[in-house]
JSON list of C-alpha atoms and ligand atoms in Angstrom, two decimals:
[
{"chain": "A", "resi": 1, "resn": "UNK", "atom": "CA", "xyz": [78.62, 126.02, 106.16]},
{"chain": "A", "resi": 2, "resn": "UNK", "atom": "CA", "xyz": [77.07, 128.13, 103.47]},
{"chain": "A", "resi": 3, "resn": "UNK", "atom": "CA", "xyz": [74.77, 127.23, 101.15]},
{"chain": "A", "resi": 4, "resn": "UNK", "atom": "CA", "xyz": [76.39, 126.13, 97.62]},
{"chain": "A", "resi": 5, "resn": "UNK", "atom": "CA", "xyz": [76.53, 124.50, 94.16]},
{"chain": "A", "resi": 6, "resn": "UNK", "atom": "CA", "xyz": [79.64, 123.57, 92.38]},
{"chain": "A", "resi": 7, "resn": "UNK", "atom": "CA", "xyz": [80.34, 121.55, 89.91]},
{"chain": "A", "resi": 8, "resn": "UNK", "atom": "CA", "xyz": [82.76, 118.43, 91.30]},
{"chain": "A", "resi": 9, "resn": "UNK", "atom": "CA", "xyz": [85.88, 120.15, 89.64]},
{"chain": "A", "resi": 10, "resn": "UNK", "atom": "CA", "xyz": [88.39, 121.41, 91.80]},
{"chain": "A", "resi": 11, "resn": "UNK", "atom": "CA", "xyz": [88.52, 125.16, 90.07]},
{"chain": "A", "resi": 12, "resn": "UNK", "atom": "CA", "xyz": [84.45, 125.49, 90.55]},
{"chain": "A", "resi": 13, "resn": "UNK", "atom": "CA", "xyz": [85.01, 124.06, 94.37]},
{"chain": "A", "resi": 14, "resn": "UNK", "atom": "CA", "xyz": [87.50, 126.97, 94.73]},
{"chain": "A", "resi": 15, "resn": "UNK", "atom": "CA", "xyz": [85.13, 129.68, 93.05]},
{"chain": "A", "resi": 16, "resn": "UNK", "atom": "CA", "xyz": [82.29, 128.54, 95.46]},
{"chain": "A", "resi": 17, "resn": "UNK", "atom": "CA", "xyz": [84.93, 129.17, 98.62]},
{"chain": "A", "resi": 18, "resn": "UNK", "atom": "CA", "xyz": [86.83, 126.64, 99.09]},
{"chain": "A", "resi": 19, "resn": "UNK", "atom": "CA", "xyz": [90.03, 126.33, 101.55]},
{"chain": "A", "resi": 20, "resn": "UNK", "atom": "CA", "xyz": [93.35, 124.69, 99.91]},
{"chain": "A", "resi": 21, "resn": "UNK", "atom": "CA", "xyz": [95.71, 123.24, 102.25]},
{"chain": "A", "resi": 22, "resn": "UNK", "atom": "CA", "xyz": [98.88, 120.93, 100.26]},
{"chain": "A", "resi": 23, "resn": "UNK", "atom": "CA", "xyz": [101.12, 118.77, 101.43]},
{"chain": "A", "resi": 24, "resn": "UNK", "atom": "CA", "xyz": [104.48, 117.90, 100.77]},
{"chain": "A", "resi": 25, "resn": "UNK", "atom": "CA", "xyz": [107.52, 115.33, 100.69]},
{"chain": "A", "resi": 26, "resn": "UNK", "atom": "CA", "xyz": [108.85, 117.00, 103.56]},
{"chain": "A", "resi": 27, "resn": "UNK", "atom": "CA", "xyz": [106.08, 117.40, 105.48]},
{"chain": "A", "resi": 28, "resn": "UNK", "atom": "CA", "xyz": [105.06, 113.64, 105.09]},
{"chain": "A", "resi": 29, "resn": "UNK", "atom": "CA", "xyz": [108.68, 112.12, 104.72]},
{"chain": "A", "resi": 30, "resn": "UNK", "atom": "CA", "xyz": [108.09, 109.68, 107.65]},
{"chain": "A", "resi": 31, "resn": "UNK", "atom": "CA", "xyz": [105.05, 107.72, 106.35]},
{"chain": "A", "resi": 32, "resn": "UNK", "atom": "CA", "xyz": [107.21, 106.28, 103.61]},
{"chain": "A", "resi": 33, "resn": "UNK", "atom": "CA", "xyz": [109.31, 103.29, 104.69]},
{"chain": "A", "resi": 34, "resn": "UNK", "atom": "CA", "xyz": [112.44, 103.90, 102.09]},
{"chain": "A", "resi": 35, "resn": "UNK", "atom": "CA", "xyz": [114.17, 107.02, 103.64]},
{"chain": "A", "resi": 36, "resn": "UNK", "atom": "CA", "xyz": [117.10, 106.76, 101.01]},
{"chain": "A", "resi": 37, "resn": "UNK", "atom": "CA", "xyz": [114.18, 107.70, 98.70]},
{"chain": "A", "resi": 38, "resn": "UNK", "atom": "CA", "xyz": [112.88, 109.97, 100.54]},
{"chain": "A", "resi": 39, "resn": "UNK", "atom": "CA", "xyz": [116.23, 111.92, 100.83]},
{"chain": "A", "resi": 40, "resn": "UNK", "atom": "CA", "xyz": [117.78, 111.26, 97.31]},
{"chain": "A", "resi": 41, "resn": "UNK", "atom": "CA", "xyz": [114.17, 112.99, 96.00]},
{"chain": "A", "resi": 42, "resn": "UNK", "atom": "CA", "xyz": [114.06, 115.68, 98.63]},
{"chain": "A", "resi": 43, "resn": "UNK", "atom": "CA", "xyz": [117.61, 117.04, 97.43]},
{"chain": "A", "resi": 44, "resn": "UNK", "atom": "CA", "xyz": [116.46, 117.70, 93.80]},
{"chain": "A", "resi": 45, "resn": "UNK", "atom": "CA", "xyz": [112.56, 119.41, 94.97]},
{"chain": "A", "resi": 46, "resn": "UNK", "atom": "CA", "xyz": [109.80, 118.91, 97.24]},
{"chain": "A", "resi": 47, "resn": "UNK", "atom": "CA", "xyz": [107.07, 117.31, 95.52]},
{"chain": "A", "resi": 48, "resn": "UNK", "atom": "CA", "xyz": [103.71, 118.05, 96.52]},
{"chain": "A", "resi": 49, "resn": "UNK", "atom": "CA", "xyz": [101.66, 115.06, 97.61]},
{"chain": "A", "resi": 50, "resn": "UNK", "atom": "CA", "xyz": [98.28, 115.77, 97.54]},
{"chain": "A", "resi": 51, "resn": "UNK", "atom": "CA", "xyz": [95.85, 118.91, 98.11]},
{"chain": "A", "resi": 52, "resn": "UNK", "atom": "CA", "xyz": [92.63, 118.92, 100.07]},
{"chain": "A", "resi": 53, "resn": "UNK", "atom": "CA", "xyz": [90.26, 121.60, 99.35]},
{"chain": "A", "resi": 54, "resn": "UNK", "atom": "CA", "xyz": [87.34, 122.09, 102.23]},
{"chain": "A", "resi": 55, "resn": "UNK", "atom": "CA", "xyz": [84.42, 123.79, 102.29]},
{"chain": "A", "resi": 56, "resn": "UNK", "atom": "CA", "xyz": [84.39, 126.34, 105.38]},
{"chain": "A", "resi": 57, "resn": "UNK", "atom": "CA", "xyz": [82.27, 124.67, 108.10]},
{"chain": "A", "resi": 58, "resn": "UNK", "atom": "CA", "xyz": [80.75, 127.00, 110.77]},
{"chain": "A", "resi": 59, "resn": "UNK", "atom": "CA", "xyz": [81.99, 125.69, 114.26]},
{"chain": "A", "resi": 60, "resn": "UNK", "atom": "CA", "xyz": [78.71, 124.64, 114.64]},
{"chain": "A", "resi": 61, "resn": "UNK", "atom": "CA", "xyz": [78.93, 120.58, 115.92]},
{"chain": "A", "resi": 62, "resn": "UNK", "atom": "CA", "xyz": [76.59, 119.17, 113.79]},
{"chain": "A", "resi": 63, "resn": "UNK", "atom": "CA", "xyz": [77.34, 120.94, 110.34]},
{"chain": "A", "resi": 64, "resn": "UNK", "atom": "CA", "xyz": [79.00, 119.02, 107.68]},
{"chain": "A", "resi": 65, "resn": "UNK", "atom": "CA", "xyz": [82.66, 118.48, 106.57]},
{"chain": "A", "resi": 66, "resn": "UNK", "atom": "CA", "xyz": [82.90, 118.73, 102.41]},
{"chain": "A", "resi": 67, "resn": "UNK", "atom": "CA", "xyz": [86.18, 118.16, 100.84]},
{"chain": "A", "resi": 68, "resn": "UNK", "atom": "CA", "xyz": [88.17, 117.27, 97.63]},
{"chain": "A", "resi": 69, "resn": "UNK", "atom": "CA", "xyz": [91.33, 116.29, 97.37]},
{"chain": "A", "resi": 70, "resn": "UNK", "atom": "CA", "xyz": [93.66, 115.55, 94.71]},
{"chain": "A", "resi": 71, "resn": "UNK", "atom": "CA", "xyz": [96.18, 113.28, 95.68]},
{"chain": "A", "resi": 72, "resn": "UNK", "atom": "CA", "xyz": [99.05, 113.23, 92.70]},
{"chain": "A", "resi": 73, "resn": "UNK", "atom": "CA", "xyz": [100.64, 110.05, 91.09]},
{"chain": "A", "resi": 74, "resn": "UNK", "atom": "CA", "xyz": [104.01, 109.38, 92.27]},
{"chain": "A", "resi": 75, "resn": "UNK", "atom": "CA", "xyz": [105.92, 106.71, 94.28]},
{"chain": "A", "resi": 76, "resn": "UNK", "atom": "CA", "xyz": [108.47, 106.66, 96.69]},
{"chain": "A", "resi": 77, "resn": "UNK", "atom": "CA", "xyz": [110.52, 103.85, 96.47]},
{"chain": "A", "resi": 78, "resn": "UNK", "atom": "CA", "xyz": [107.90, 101.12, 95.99]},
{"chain": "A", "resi": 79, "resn": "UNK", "atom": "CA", "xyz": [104.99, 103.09, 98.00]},
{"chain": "A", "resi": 80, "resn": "UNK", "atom": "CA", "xyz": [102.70, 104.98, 96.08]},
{"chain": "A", "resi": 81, "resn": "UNK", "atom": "CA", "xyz": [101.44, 108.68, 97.02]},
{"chain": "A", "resi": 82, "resn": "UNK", "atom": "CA", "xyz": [99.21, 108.43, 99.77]},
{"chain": "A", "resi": 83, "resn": "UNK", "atom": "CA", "xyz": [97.12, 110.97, 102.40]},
{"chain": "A", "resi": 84, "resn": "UNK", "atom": "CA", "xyz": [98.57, 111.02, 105.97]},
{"chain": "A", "resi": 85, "resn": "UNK", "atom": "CA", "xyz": [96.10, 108.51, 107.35]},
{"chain": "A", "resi": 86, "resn": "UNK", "atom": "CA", "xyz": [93.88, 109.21, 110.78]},
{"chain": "A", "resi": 87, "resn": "UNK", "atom": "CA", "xyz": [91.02, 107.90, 113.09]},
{"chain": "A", "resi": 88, "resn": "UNK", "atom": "CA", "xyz": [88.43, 110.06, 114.08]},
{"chain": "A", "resi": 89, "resn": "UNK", "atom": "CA", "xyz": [88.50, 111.11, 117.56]},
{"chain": "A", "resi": 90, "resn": "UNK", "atom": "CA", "xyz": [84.81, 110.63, 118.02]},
{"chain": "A", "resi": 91, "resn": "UNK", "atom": "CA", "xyz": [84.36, 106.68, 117.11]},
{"chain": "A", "resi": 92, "resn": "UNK", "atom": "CA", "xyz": [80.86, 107.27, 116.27]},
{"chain": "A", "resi": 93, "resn": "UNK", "atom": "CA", "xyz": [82.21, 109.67, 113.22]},
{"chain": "A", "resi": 94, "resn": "UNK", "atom": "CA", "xyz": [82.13, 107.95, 110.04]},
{"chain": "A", "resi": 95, "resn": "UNK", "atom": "CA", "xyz": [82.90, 109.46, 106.46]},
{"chain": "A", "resi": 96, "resn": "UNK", "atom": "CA", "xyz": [81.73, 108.96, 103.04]},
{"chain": "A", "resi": 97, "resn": "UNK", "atom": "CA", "xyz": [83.98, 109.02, 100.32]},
{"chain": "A", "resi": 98, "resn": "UNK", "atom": "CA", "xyz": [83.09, 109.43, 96.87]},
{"chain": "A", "resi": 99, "resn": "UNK", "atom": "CA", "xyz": [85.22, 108.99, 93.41]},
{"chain": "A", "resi": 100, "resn": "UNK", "atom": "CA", "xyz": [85.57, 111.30, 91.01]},
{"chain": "A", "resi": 101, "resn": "UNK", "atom": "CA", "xyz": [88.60, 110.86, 88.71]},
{"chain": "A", "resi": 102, "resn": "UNK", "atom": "CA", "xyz": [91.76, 108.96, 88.80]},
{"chain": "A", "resi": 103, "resn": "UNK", "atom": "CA", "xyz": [92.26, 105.06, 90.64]},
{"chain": "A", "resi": 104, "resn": "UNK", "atom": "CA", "xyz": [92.67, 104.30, 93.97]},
{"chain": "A", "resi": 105, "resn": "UNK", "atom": "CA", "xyz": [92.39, 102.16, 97.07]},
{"chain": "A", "resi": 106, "resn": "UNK", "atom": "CA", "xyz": [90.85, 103.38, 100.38]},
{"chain": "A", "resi": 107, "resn": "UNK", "atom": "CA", "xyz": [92.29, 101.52, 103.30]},
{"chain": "A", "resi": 108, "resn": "UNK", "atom": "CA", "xyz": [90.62, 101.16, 106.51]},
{"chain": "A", "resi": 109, "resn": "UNK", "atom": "CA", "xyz": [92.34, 99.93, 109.56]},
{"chain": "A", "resi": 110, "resn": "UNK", "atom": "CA", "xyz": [90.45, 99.37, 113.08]},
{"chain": "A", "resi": 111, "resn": "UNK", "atom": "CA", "xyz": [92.27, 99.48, 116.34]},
{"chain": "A", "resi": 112, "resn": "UNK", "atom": "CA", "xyz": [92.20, 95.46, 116.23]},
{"chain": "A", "resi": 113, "resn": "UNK", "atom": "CA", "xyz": [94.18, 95.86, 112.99]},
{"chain": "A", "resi": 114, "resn": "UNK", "atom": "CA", "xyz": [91.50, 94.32, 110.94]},
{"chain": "A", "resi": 115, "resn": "UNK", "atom": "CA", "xyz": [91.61, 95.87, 107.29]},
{"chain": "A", "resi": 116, "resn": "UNK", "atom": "CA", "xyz": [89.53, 96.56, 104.55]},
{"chain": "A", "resi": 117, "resn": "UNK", "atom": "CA", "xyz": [90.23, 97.81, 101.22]},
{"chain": "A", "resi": 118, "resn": "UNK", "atom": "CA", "xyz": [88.14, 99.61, 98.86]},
{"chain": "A", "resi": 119, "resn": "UNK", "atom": "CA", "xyz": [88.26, 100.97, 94.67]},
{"chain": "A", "resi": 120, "resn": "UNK", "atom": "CA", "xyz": [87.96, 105.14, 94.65]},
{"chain": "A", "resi": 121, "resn": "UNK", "atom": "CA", "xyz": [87.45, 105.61, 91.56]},
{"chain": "A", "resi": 122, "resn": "UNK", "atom": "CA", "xyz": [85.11, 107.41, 89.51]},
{"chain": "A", "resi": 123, "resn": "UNK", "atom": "CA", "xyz": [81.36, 106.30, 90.51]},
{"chain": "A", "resi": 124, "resn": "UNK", "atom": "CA", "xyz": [82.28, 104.60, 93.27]},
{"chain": "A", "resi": 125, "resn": "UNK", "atom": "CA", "xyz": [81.29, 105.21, 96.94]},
{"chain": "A", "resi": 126, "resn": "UNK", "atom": "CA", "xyz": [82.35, 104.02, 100.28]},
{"chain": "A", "resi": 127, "resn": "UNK", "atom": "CA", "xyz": [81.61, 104.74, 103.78]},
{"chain": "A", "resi": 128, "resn": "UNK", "atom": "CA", "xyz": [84.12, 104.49, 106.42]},
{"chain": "A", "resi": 129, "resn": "UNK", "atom": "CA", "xyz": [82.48, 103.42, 109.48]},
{"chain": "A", "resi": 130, "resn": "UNK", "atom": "CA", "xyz": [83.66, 105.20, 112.61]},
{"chain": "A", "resi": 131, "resn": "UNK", "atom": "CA", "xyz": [86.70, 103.92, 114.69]},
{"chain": "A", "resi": 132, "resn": "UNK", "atom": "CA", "xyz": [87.83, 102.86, 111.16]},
{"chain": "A", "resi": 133, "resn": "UNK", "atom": "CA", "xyz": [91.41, 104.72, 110.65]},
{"chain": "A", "resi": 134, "resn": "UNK", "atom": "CA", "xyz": [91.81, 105.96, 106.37]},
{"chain": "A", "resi": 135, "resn": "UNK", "atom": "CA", "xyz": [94.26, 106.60, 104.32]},
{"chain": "A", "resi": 136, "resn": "UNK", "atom": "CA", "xyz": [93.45, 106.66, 100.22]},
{"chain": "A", "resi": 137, "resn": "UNK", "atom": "CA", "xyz": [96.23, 105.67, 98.17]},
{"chain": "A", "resi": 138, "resn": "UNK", "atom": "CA", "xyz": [96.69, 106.39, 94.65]},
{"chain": "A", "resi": 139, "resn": "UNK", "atom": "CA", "xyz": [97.31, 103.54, 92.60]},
{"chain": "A", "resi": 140, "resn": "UNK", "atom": "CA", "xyz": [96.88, 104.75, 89.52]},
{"chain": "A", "resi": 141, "resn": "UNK", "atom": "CA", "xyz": [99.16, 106.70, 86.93]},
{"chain": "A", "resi": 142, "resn": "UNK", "atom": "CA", "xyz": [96.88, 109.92, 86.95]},
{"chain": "A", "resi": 143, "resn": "UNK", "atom": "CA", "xyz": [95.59, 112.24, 90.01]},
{"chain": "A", "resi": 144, "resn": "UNK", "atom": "CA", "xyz": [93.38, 110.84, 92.14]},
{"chain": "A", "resi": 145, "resn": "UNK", "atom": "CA", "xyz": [90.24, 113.14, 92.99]},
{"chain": "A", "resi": 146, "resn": "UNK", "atom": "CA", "xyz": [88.02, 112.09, 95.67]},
{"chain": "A", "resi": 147, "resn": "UNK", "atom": "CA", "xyz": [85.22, 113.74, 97.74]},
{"chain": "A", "resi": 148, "resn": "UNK", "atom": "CA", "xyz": [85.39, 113.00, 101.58]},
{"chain": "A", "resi": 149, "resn": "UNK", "atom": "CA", "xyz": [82.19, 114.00, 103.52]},
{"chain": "A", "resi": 150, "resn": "UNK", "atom": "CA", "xyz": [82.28, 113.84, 107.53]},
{"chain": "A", "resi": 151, "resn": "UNK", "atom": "CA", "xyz": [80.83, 115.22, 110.40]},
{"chain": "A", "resi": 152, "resn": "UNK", "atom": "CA", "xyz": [82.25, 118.32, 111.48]},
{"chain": "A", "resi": 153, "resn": "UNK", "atom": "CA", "xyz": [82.82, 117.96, 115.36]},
{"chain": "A", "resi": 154, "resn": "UNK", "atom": "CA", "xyz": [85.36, 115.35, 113.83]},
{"chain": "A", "resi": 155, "resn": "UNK", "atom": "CA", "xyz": [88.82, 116.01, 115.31]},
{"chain": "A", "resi": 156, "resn": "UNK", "atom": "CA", "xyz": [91.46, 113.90, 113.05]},
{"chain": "A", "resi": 157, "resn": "UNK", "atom": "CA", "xyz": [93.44, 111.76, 115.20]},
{"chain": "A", "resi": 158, "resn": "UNK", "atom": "CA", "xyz": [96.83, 111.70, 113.28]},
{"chain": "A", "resi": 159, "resn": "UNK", "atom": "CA", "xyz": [98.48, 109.68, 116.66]},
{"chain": "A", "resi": 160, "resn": "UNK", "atom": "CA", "xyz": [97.03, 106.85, 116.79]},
{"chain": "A", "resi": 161, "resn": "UNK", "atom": "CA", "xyz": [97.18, 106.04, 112.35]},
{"chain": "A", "resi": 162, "resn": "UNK", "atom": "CA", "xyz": [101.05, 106.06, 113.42]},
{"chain": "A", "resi": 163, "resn": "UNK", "atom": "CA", "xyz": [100.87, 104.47, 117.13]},
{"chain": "A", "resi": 164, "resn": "UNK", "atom": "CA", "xyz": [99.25, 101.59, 114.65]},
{"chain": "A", "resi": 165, "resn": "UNK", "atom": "CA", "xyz": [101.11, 101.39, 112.09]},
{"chain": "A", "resi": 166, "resn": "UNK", "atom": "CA", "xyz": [98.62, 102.08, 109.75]},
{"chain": "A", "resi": 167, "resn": "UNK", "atom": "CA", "xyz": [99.52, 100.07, 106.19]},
{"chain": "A", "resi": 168, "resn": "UNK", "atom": "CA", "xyz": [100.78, 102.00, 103.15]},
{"chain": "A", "resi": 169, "resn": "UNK", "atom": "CA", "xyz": [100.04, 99.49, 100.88]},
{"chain": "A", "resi": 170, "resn": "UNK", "atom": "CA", "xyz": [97.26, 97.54, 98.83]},
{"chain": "A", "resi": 171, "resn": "UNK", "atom": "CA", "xyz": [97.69, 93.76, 100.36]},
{"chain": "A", "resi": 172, "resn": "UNK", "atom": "CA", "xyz": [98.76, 92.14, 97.27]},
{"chain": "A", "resi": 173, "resn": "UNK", "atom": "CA", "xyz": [101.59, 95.01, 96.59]},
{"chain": "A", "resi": 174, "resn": "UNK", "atom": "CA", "xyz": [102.95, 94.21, 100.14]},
{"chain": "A", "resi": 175, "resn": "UNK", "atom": "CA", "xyz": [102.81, 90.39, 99.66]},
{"chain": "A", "resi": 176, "resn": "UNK", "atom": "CA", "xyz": [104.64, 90.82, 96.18]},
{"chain": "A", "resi": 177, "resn": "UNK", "atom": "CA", "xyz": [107.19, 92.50, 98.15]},
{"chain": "A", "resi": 178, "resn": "UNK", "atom": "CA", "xyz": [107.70, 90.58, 100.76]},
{"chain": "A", "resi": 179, "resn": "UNK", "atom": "CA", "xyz": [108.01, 87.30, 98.35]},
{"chain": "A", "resi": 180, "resn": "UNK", "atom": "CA", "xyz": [110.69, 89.27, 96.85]},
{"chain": "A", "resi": 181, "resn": "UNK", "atom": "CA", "xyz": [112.83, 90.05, 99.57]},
{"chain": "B", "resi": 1, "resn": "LIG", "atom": "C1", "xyz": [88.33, 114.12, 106.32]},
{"chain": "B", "resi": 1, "resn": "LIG", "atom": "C2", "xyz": [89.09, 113.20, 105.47]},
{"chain": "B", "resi": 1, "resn": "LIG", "atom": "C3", "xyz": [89.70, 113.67, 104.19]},
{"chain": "B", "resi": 1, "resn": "LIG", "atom": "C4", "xyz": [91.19, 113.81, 104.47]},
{"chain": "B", "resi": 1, "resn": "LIG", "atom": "C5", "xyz": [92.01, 114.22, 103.28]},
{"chain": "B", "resi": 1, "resn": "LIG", "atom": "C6", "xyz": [93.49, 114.27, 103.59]},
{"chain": "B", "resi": 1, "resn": "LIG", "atom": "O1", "xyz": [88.01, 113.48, 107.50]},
{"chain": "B", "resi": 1, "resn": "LIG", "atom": "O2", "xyz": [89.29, 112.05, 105.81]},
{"chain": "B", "resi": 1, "resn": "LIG", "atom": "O3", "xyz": [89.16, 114.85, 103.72]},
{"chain": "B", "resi": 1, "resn": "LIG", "atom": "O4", "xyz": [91.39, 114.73, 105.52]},
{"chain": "B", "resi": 1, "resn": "LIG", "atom": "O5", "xyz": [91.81, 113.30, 102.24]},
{"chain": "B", "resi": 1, "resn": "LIG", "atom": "O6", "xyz": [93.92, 113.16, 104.33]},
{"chain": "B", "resi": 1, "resn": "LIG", "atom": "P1", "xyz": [94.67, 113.31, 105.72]},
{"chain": "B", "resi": 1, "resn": "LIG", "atom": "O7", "xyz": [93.79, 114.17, 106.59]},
{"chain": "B", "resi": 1, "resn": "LIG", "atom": "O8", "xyz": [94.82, 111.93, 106.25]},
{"chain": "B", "resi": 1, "resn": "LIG", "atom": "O9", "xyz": [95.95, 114.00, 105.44]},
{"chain": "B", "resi": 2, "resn": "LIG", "atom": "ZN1", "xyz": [88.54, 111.41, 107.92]}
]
């Protein structure tokens, strides 16, 4: 990566280079468990989920991995927006991620299906050790902003968040649930 400065704003992240990539409904539609939802919103528009905007790293293995992204308030049935969810490939790959705006709950999942939850929010930071799977989820009412920094030789492991199951909600959401069924 380059050297930069940029204010922790999404537009001055883009004017110092940044890379957006969004996703959408669509592309996501299977981490949410109410696929009635899912369809009944996907016939009026495709909403987009979240954006992640990343810092070009050079392919070099032991550069850095900077990025922001905005994941949007919303629910699906009774799950909130939430990012895709992964492990690192390399166990020994952890992240730090760091609140800037909005509310939120990081949730970490190992492959012994312990969890841990943690605030993103602004002023808050967390570390996600690796062979802890994440997925943020925004709680909240406004977008979420959050910076994620990794190593780069990290290869997201998509597979396994879903081979696990990976949770899509905070604990007590899923117990009210439950109780209510
Ligand atoms: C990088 C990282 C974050 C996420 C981003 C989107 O390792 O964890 O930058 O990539 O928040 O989440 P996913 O990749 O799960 O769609
Ligand atoms: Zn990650």
């Amino acid at each position: 990566m380059k050297n930069f400065t940029s204010e922790l704003s999404v537009g001055a992240y883009l004017k110092a280079g940044a890379n957006k990539t969004v996703r959408t409904l669509s592309q996501l539609k299977d981490l949410y468990s109410n696929r009635e939802e899912v369809n009944r919103i996907l016939e009026n528009e495709d909403p987009v989920l979240y954006e992640v905007f990343e810092m070009p790293p050079s392919p070099k293995e032991t550069d850095l991995l900077v990025n922001i992204t905005v994941l949007h308030a919303g629910v699906v049935g009774e799950e909130p927006f939430m990012t895709k969810g992964h492990f690192h490939q390399d166990p020994d790959t952890g992240e730090v991620v760091i609140g800037l705006k909005g509310s939120g709950i990081l949730l970490l999942q190992n492959r012994k299906g312990e969890i841990q939850e943690f605030p993103v929010e602004e002023g808050k930071v967390s570390y996600a050790a690796g062979g802890w799977g994440h997925r943020v989820i925004n709680t909240g009412k406004e977008d979420l902003h959050f910076l994620a920094i990794s190593g780069a030789n990290m290869i997201h492991d998509y597979e396994t968040a879903v081979k696990l199951n990976f949770k899509s909600l905070p604990v007590e959401n899923k117990e009210r649930i439950s109780a209510n069924e």
